[in-house]
mmCIF file of C-alpha atoms in Angstrom:
data_model
loop_
_atom_site.group_PDB
_atom_site.id
_atom_site.type_symbol
_atom_site.label_atom_id
_atom_site.label_comp_id
_atom_site.label_asym_id
_atom_site.label_seq_id
_atom_site.Cartn_x
_atom_site.Cartn_y
_atom_site.Cartn_z
ATOM 1 C CA MET A 1 -6.015 1.249 -11.744
ATOM 2 C CA PHE A 2 -6.198 3.492 -14.808
ATOM 3 C CA GLU A 3 -8.161 1.012 -16.942
ATOM 4 C CA ASP A 4 -11.784 1.892 -16.355
ATOM 5 C CA ASP A 5 -13.374 -0.187 -19.105
ATOM 6 C CA ILE A 6 -13.022 -3.562 -17.377
ATOM 7 C CA LYS A 7 -15.161 -5.397 -14.866
ATOM 8 C CA ARG A 8 -13.695 -4.991 -11.409
ATOM 9 C CA PRO A 9 -14.706 -5.771 -7.810
ATOM 10 C CA TRP A 10 -13.459 -2.384 -6.576
ATOM 11 C CA ASN A 11 -14.477 1.259 -6.784
ATOM 12 C CA SER A 12 -13.115 3.077 -9.829
ATOM 13 C CA PHE A 13 -9.960 5.037 -9.065
ATOM 14 C CA VAL A 14 -10.363 6.921 -12.350
ATOM 15 C CA LYS A 15 -13.840 8.120 -11.428
ATOM 16 C CA TRP A 16 -12.579 9.118 -7.982
ATOM 17 C CA LEU A 17 -9.860 11.284 -9.537
ATOM 18 C CA GLN A 18 -12.349 12.893 -11.882
ATOM 19 C CA GLY A 19 -15.221 13.374 -9.425
ATOM 20 C CA ASP A 20 -15.984 15.192 -6.189
ATOM 21 C CA GLU A 21 -15.519 12.321 -3.724
ATOM 22 C CA ARG A 22 -12.689 13.228 -1.370
ATOM 23 C CA ILE A 23 -11.199 10.013 0.135
ATOM 24 C CA TYR A 24 -9.997 6.821 -1.581
ATOM 25 C CA TRP A 25 -8.654 3.900 0.468
ATOM 26 C CA ILE A 26 -6.124 1.363 -0.849
ATOM 27 C CA ASN A 27 -5.826 -1.615 1.499
ATOM 28 C CA GLY A 28 -3.962 -4.901 1.518
ATOM 29 C CA LYS A 29 -1.855 -7.208 3.640
ATOM 30 C CA ALA A 30 1.790 -6.657 4.520
ATOM 31 C CA GLY A 31 3.943 -7.184 1.440
ATOM 32 C CA SER A 32 1.075 -6.794 -1.024
ATOM 33 C CA GLY A 33 2.618 -3.721 -2.704
ATOM 34 C CA LYS A 34 0.659 -0.819 -1.209
ATOM 35 C CA SER A 35 3.631 1.547 -0.949
ATOM 36 C CA THR A 36 4.831 0.675 -4.446
ATOM 37 C CA LEU A 37 1.368 1.342 -5.860
ATOM 38 C CA MET A 38 1.035 4.625 -3.935
ATOM 39 C CA LYS A 39 4.383 5.860 -5.251
ATOM 40 C CA PHE A 40 3.380 4.859 -8.782
ATOM 41 C CA LEU A 41 0.009 6.623 -8.585
ATOM 42 C CA ALA A 42 1.470 9.786 -7.069
ATOM 43 C CA ASN A 43 4.071 10.100 -9.835
ATOM 44 C CA ASP A 44 2.194 8.860 -12.908
ATOM 45 C CA SER A 45 1.244 11.615 -15.359
ATOM 46 C CA ARG A 46 -2.209 10.087 -15.807
ATOM 47 C CA THR A 47 -3.066 11.028 -12.234
ATOM 48 C CA GLU A 48 -2.694 14.750 -12.925
ATOM 49 C CA ARG A 49 -4.405 14.417 -16.289
ATOM 50 C CA LEU A 50 -7.471 12.812 -14.712
ATOM 51 C CA LEU A 51 -7.469 15.260 -11.791
ATOM 52 C CA ALA A 52 -7.717 18.053 -14.345
ATOM 53 C CA GLN A 53 -11.244 16.853 -15.037
ATOM 54 C CA TRP A 54 -12.062 17.392 -11.365
ATOM 55 C CA TYR A 55 -10.784 20.994 -11.541
ATOM 56 C CA PRO A 56 -10.493 22.049 -15.204
ATOM 57 C CA ASP A 57 -8.205 24.918 -16.216
ATOM 58 C CA SER A 58 -6.215 24.729 -12.989
ATOM 59 C CA ASP A 59 -2.797 23.401 -12.076
ATOM 60 C CA ILE A 60 -2.940 20.458 -9.663
ATOM 61 C CA LEU A 61 -0.544 19.996 -6.754
ATOM 62 C CA VAL A 62 0.104 16.308 -6.019
ATOM 63 C CA ALA A 63 1.672 15.842 -2.583
ATOM 64 C CA ASN A 64 2.627 12.680 -0.710
ATOM 65 C CA TYR A 65 3.729 11.335 2.644
ATOM 66 C CA PHE A 66 4.843 7.821 3.562
ATOM 67 C CA PHE A 67 4.531 6.749 7.183
ATOM 68 C CA TRP A 68 7.365 4.442 8.264
ATOM 69 C CA LEU A 69 7.152 2.810 11.685
ATOM 70 C CA SER A 70 10.851 1.860 11.724
ATOM 71 C CA GLY A 71 11.926 5.437 10.979
ATOM 72 C CA GLY A 72 12.418 8.442 13.213
ATOM 73 C CA ARG A 73 9.670 10.224 15.098
ATOM 74 C CA MET A 74 8.957 12.603 12.206
ATOM 75 C CA GLN A 75 8.462 9.626 9.873
ATOM 76 C CA ARG A 76 5.653 8.095 11.923
ATOM 77 C CA SER A 77 3.779 10.985 13.523
ATOM 78 C CA LEU A 78 1.077 13.473 12.647
ATOM 79 C CA LYS A 79 3.618 16.274 13.072
ATOM 80 C CA GLY A 80 5.783 14.667 10.397
ATOM 81 C CA LEU A 81 2.814 14.490 8.035
ATOM 82 C CA LEU A 82 1.828 18.105 8.704
ATOM 83 C CA CYS A 83 5.385 19.434 8.284
ATOM 84 C CA SER A 84 5.787 17.564 5.019
ATOM 85 C CA LEU A 85 2.508 18.854 3.601
ATOM 86 C CA VAL A 86 3.257 22.453 4.596
ATOM 87 C CA ARG A 87 6.678 22.259 2.963
ATOM 88 C CA GLN A 88 5.342 20.731 -0.261
ATOM 89 C CA ILE A 89 2.720 23.488 -0.506
ATOM 90 C CA VAL A 90 4.938 26.511 0.187
ATOM 91 C CA ILE A 91 8.135 25.416 -1.552
ATOM 92 C CA GLY A 92 8.973 27.938 -4.246
ATOM 93 C CA ASP A 93 6.057 30.220 -3.388
ATOM 94 C CA GLU A 94 7.252 33.106 -1.178
ATOM 95 C CA GLN A 95 3.887 34.858 -1.366
ATOM 96 C CA LEU A 96 2.159 31.934 0.326
ATOM 97 C CA VAL A 97 4.741 32.011 3.122
ATOM 98 C CA GLU A 98 4.245 35.730 3.643
ATOM 99 C CA LYS A 99 0.463 35.521 3.662
ATOM 100 C CA SER A 100 0.313 32.573 6.070
ATOM 101 C CA ILE A 101 3.258 32.356 8.477
ATOM 102 C CA TYR A 102 4.217 36.052 8.349
ATOM 103 C CA SER A 103 0.642 37.027 9.161
ATOM 104 C CA ASP A 104 0.964 35.645 12.704
ATOM 105 C CA GLU A 105 3.741 37.027 14.929
ATOM 106 C CA THR A 106 3.685 33.974 17.204
ATOM 107 C CA LEU A 107 4.549 31.750 14.242
ATOM 108 C CA LEU A 108 7.544 33.927 13.333
ATOM 109 C CA MET A 109 9.107 33.065 16.690
ATOM 110 C CA LYS A 110 9.426 29.374 15.776
ATOM 111 C CA ARG A 111 13.009 28.259 15.272
ATOM 112 C CA SER A 112 12.857 24.442 14.942
ATOM 113 C CA THR A 113 10.376 21.613 14.495
ATOM 114 C CA HIS A 114 10.293 21.228 18.286
ATOM 115 C CA ASP A 115 8.736 24.694 18.576
ATOM 116 C CA TRP A 116 5.742 23.722 16.478
ATOM 117 C CA SER A 117 2.733 21.967 17.958
ATOM 118 C CA ASP A 118 0.304 19.908 15.906
ATOM 119 C CA ASP A 119 -2.266 22.668 16.391
ATOM 120 C CA ASP A 120 0.177 25.287 15.051
ATOM 121 C CA LEU A 121 0.831 23.225 11.960
ATOM 122 C CA ARG A 122 -2.842 22.482 11.394
ATOM 123 C CA LYS A 123 -3.547 26.204 11.613
ATOM 124 C CA VAL A 124 -0.881 27.001 9.007
ATOM 125 C CA LEU A 125 -2.056 24.184 6.756
ATOM 126 C CA SER A 126 -5.617 25.506 6.930
ATOM 127 C CA LEU A 127 -4.420 29.013 6.048
ATOM 128 C CA LEU A 128 -2.404 27.720 3.124
ATOM 129 C CA THR A 129 -5.229 25.678 1.636
ATOM 130 C CA ASP A 130 -7.545 28.698 1.931
ATOM 131 C CA LEU A 131 -5.019 30.872 0.119
ATOM 132 C CA MET A 132 -4.077 28.410 -2.598
ATOM 133 C CA VAL A 133 -5.635 28.791 -6.008
ATOM 134 C CA CYS A 134 -4.842 25.276 -7.207
ATOM 135 C CA PRO A 135 -6.454 22.115 -5.795
ATOM 136 C CA ILE A 136 -4.406 19.493 -3.967
ATOM 137 C CA CYS A 137 -4.429 15.704 -4.193
ATOM 138 C CA ILE A 138 -2.522 14.053 -1.336
ATOM 139 C CA PHE A 139 -1.277 10.458 -1.183
ATOM 140 C CA VAL A 140 -0.726 9.250 2.401
ATOM 141 C CA ASP A 141 0.782 5.769 2.669
ATOM 142 C CA GLY A 142 0.966 3.426 5.654
ATOM 143 C CA LEU A 143 -1.684 4.626 8.127
ATOM 144 C CA ASP A 144 -1.082 1.409 10.076
ATOM 145 C CA GLU A 145 2.571 2.468 10.559
ATOM 146 C CA PHE A 146 1.519 5.527 12.546
ATOM 147 C CA ASP A 147 3.331 5.638 15.912
ATOM 148 C CA GLN A 148 1.515 3.243 18.240
ATOM 149 C CA ARG A 149 2.081 5.594 21.185
ATOM 150 C CA ASP A 150 -0.158 8.165 19.507
ATOM 151 C CA ASP A 151 -3.903 8.165 18.948
ATOM 152 C CA ILE A 152 -4.696 6.713 15.528
ATOM 153 C CA ASP A 153 -8.244 8.059 15.822
ATOM 154 C CA TYR A 154 -6.781 11.576 15.958
ATOM 155 C CA LEU A 155 -4.920 10.929 12.689
ATOM 156 C CA LEU A 156 -7.980 9.442 10.989
ATOM 157 C CA GLY A 157 -10.092 12.323 12.280
ATOM 158 C CA PHE A 158 -7.639 14.829 10.824
ATOM 159 C CA ILE A 159 -7.702 13.110 7.423
ATOM 160 C CA GLU A 160 -11.492 13.034 7.329
ATOM 161 C CA GLU A 161 -11.776 16.655 8.474
ATOM 162 C CA PHE A 162 -9.057 17.947 6.140
ATOM 163 C CA SER A 163 -10.644 16.175 3.179
ATOM 164 C CA THR A 164 -13.771 18.326 3.596
ATOM 165 C CA ALA A 165 -11.801 21.505 2.866
ATOM 166 C CA ASP A 166 -12.298 23.074 -0.522
ATOM 167 C CA LYS A 167 -10.129 21.648 -3.335
ATOM 168 C CA ILE A 168 -8.711 18.722 -1.324
ATOM 169 C CA LYS A 169 -8.572 15.018 -2.218
ATOM 170 C CA ILE A 170 -6.772 12.394 -0.139
ATOM 171 C CA CYS A 171 -5.804 8.869 -1.194
ATOM 172 C CA VAL A 172 -4.685 6.745 1.763
ATOM 173 C CA SER A 173 -3.316 3.225 2.107
ATOM 174 C CA SER A 174 -3.032 0.775 4.986
ATOM 175 C CA ARG A 175 -3.425 -2.790 6.079
ATOM 176 C CA PRO A 176 -7.074 -3.676 6.783
ATOM 177 C CA GLU A 177 -6.710 -3.331 10.553
ATOM 178 C CA ASN A 178 -10.066 -3.393 12.354
ATOM 179 C CA TYR A 179 -9.816 0.139 13.736
ATOM 180 C CA ILE A 180 -9.031 1.494 10.260
ATOM 181 C CA VAL A 181 -11.707 -0.597 8.538
ATOM 182 C CA ASN A 182 -14.299 0.802 10.946
ATOM 183 C CA ARG A 183 -13.427 4.368 9.905
ATOM 184 C CA LEU A 184 -12.670 4.032 6.203
ATOM 185 C CA SER A 185 -14.947 1.276 4.909
ATOM 186 C CA GLN A 186 -17.552 3.908 3.963
ATOM 187 C CA TYR A 187 -15.262 5.413 1.302
ATOM 188 C CA SER A 188 -14.341 4.251 -2.196
ATOM 189 C CA GLN A 189 -11.636 1.619 -1.971
ATOM 190 C CA ILE A 190 -9.661 -1.181 -3.533
ATOM 191 C CA ARG A 191 -8.219 -4.364 -2.037
ATOM 192 C CA LEU A 192 -4.789 -5.134 -3.451
ATOM 193 C CA GLN A 193 -5.584 -8.853 -3.629
ATOM 194 C CA ASP A 194 -8.365 -8.059 -6.108
ATOM 195 C CA LEU A 195 -6.075 -5.927 -8.259
ATOM 196 C CA THR A 196 -3.199 -8.440 -8.390
ATOM 197 C CA ALA A 197 -5.150 -11.724 -8.560
ATOM 198 C CA TYR A 198 -5.035 -11.959 -12.369
ATOM 199 C CA ASP A 199 -1.281 -11.260 -12.529
ATOM 200 C CA MET A 200 -0.699 -13.873 -9.840
ATOM 201 C CA GLU A 201 -2.620 -16.451 -11.851
ATOM 202 C CA ILE A 202 -0.440 -15.742 -14.905
ATOM 203 C CA CYS A 203 2.742 -16.012 -12.824
ATOM 204 C CA ILE A 204 1.720 -19.341 -11.299
ATOM 205 C CA ARG A 205 0.554 -20.831 -14.621
ATOM 206 C CA ASP A 206 3.768 -19.798 -16.376
ATOM 207 C CA GLU A 207 5.901 -21.435 -13.689
ATOM 208 C CA LEU A 208 3.837 -24.630 -13.760
ATOM 209 C CA HIS A 209 4.177 -24.740 -17.546
ATOM 210 C CA ARG A 210 7.932 -24.176 -17.385
ATOM 211 C CA VAL A 211 8.579 -26.942 -14.884
ATOM 212 C CA CYS A 212 6.104 -29.504 -16.172
ATOM 213 C CA GLU A 213 6.802 -29.142 -19.886
ATOM 214 C CA LYS A 214 10.194 -27.567 -20.454
ATOM 215 C CA ASP A 215 11.902 -29.567 -17.690
ATOM 216 C CA HIS A 216 10.026 -32.734 -18.751
ATOM 217 C CA GLN A 217 8.577 -33.298 -15.315
ATOM 218 C CA GLN A 218 5.226 -34.884 -14.515
ATOM 219 C CA SER A 219 2.295 -33.337 -16.367
ATOM 220 C CA LEU A 220 -0.744 -31.863 -14.680
ATOM 221 C CA SER A 221 -4.226 -31.982 -16.133
ATOM 222 C CA GLU A 222 -6.026 -28.736 -16.883
ATOM 223 C CA TYR A 223 -8.260 -29.352 -13.869
ATOM 224 C CA GLN A 224 -5.267 -29.932 -11.587
ATOM 225 C CA SER A 225 -3.491 -26.821 -12.834
ATOM 226 C CA ASP A 226 -6.643 -24.741 -12.359
ATOM 227 C CA ARG A 227 -7.052 -26.055 -8.799
ATOM 228 C CA ILE A 228 -3.447 -25.251 -7.895
ATOM 229 C CA VAL A 229 -3.662 -21.770 -9.414
ATOM 230 C CA TYR A 230 -6.924 -21.008 -7.610
ATOM 231 C CA PHE A 231 -5.721 -22.432 -4.283
ATOM 232 C CA MET A 232 -2.444 -20.506 -4.351
ATOM 233 C CA THR A 233 -4.053 -17.229 -5.446
ATOM 234 C CA GLN A 234 -6.614 -17.415 -2.656
ATOM 235 C CA LYS A 235 -4.044 -18.309 -0.022
ATOM 236 C CA ALA A 236 -1.597 -15.598 -1.164
ATOM 237 C CA ASP A 237 -4.244 -12.928 -0.535
ATOM 238 C CA GLY A 238 -2.444 -10.358 -2.654
ATOM 239 C CA VAL A 239 1.142 -10.983 -1.463
ATOM 240 C CA PHE A 240 3.488 -11.742 -4.373
ATOM 241 C CA LEU A 241 6.384 -12.617 -2.073
ATOM 242 C CA TRP A 242 4.256 -15.396 -0.593
ATOM 243 C CA VAL A 243 3.587 -16.683 -4.126
ATOM 244 C CA HIS A 244 7.314 -16.699 -4.872
ATOM 245 C CA TYR A 245 8.082 -18.755 -1.769
ATOM 246 C CA ALA A 246 5.107 -21.076 -2.297
ATOM 247 C CA LEU A 247 6.174 -21.709 -5.904
ATOM 248 C CA SER A 248 9.624 -22.756 -4.698
ATOM 249 C CA SER A 249 8.031 -25.375 -2.455
ATOM 250 C CA LEU A 250 5.621 -26.482 -5.184
ATOM 251 C CA MET A 251 8.397 -26.856 -7.769
ATOM 252 C CA ARG A 252 10.358 -29.073 -5.375
ATOM 253 C CA GLY A 253 7.294 -31.264 -5.023
ATOM 254 C CA ILE A 254 6.817 -31.540 -8.787
ATOM 255 C CA ARG A 255 10.462 -32.442 -9.332
ATOM 256 C CA ASN A 256 10.151 -35.037 -6.561
ATOM 257 C CA GLU A 257 7.141 -36.422 -8.475
ATOM 258 C CA ASP A 258 4.652 -35.742 -5.688
ATOM 259 C CA ASP A 259 1.107 -36.657 -6.682
ATOM 260 C CA PHE A 260 -1.628 -34.028 -6.992
ATOM 261 C CA LYS A 261 -2.871 -34.451 -3.419
ATOM 262 C CA ASP A 262 0.656 -34.050 -2.026
ATOM 263 C CA LEU A 263 1.111 -30.873 -4.051
ATOM 264 C CA LEU A 264 -2.075 -29.413 -2.599
ATOM 265 C CA ASP A 265 -0.944 -30.479 0.883
ATOM 266 C CA ARG A 266 2.327 -28.618 0.341
ATOM 267 C CA ILE A 267 0.394 -25.431 -0.339
ATOM 268 C CA GLU A 268 -1.998 -26.039 2.536
ATOM 269 C CA ASP A 269 0.906 -26.547 4.953
ATOM 270 C CA LEU A 270 2.380 -23.121 4.162
ATOM 271 C CA PRO A 271 1.416 -20.467 6.721
ATOM 272 C CA ASP A 272 -0.981 -17.684 5.760
ATOM 273 C CA GLY A 273 0.619 -14.269 5.405
ATOM 274 C CA MET A 274 4.243 -13.201 5.427
ATOM 275 C CA GLN A 275 4.546 -12.810 9.202
ATOM 276 C CA GLN A 276 3.804 -16.481 9.837
ATOM 277 C CA LEU A 277 5.901 -17.474 6.834
ATOM 278 C CA TYR A 278 8.907 -15.588 8.202
ATOM 279 C CA LEU A 279 8.349 -17.246 11.587
ATOM 280 C CA GLN A 280 8.337 -20.690 10.026
ATOM 281 C CA MET A 281 11.548 -19.944 8.133
ATOM 282 C CA TRP A 282 13.185 -18.609 11.279
ATOM 283 C CA ASN A 283 12.243 -21.724 13.255
ATOM 284 C CA ARG A 284 13.787 -23.873 10.556
ATOM 285 C CA LEU A 285 17.168 -22.349 11.373
ATOM 286 C CA ASN A 286 17.263 -24.598 14.430
ATOM 287 C CA GLY A 287 17.421 -27.595 12.122
ATOM 288 C CA HIS A 288 21.043 -26.780 11.149
ATOM 289 C CA GLU A 289 20.304 -27.360 7.475
ATOM 290 C CA GLN A 290 22.337 -25.001 5.347
ATOM 291 C CA ARG A 291 19.702 -24.790 2.600
ATOM 292 C CA TYR A 292 17.171 -23.405 5.072
ATOM 293 C CA ARG A 293 19.658 -20.861 6.365
ATOM 294 C CA HIS A 294 20.342 -19.647 2.833
ATOM 295 C CA GLU A 295 16.630 -19.592 2.001
ATOM 296 C CA ALA A 296 15.755 -17.568 5.097
ATOM 297 C CA ALA A 297 18.648 -15.148 4.538
ATOM 298 C CA THR A 298 17.360 -14.442 1.029
ATOM 299 C CA TYR A 299 13.956 -13.349 2.272
ATOM 300 C CA PHE A 300 15.141 -11.468 5.349
ATOM 301 C CA SER A 301 17.656 -9.418 3.330
#
């Protein structure tokens, strides 16, 4: 993400940090590492260093919020996002609190999160961003984990509107759900499967080399190895956990001396995506084979 001198099929994250464009979208399938990447980007010192070229001679506030569908209401709602952003902005700055919340008597009457409406919080957030001297870069992870009972269009509308405010940048991540693609495809973006494809190829080649040569198993021609690597990388679609499971199946085939066609069939027979893979593993539990129970337990844990 920080290496900008290589050919890449995605929009430069470095140039986004340095320039005036306001929204960057990181997308990928479940299990592809979006949350891990977002946490890394939000905390890496290079992010602030590159943002300094967007607003020179100014401190940069980097804020974040991670939607989590399995969590409580405040972890998957717009109110949770707004409360978190307000807190991250005002923490340690009493003057900002006085100039924003203390300036409105109706806001002083609030006693708990239940007293605040989304509109109240949006009003405070707008006041704070107007008062702040330093620019803000916000990382919002898991748009697809927004509470399904709420209106996702309202959330996306807020993000797009808020990003137009002065000194605001927002990096978001999500699965490529149709309703999100329709709203965010116009912005700079990266697909996780494009970012991780090269690392996946290395992982697969190393494992093939280890099993075929170090364990003295059947050898594969360069063409056969290339075909397996390409086939697995394409089918994984950015999900390393899928690669790990697929390699386990492939290694069993190699040790059983399956021919090249059978090895490809093994990969082809594996379901696409982690959801279908989990379902297949769960269904295997009905077979009463202890090895499948242990295998499934490893991935579900």
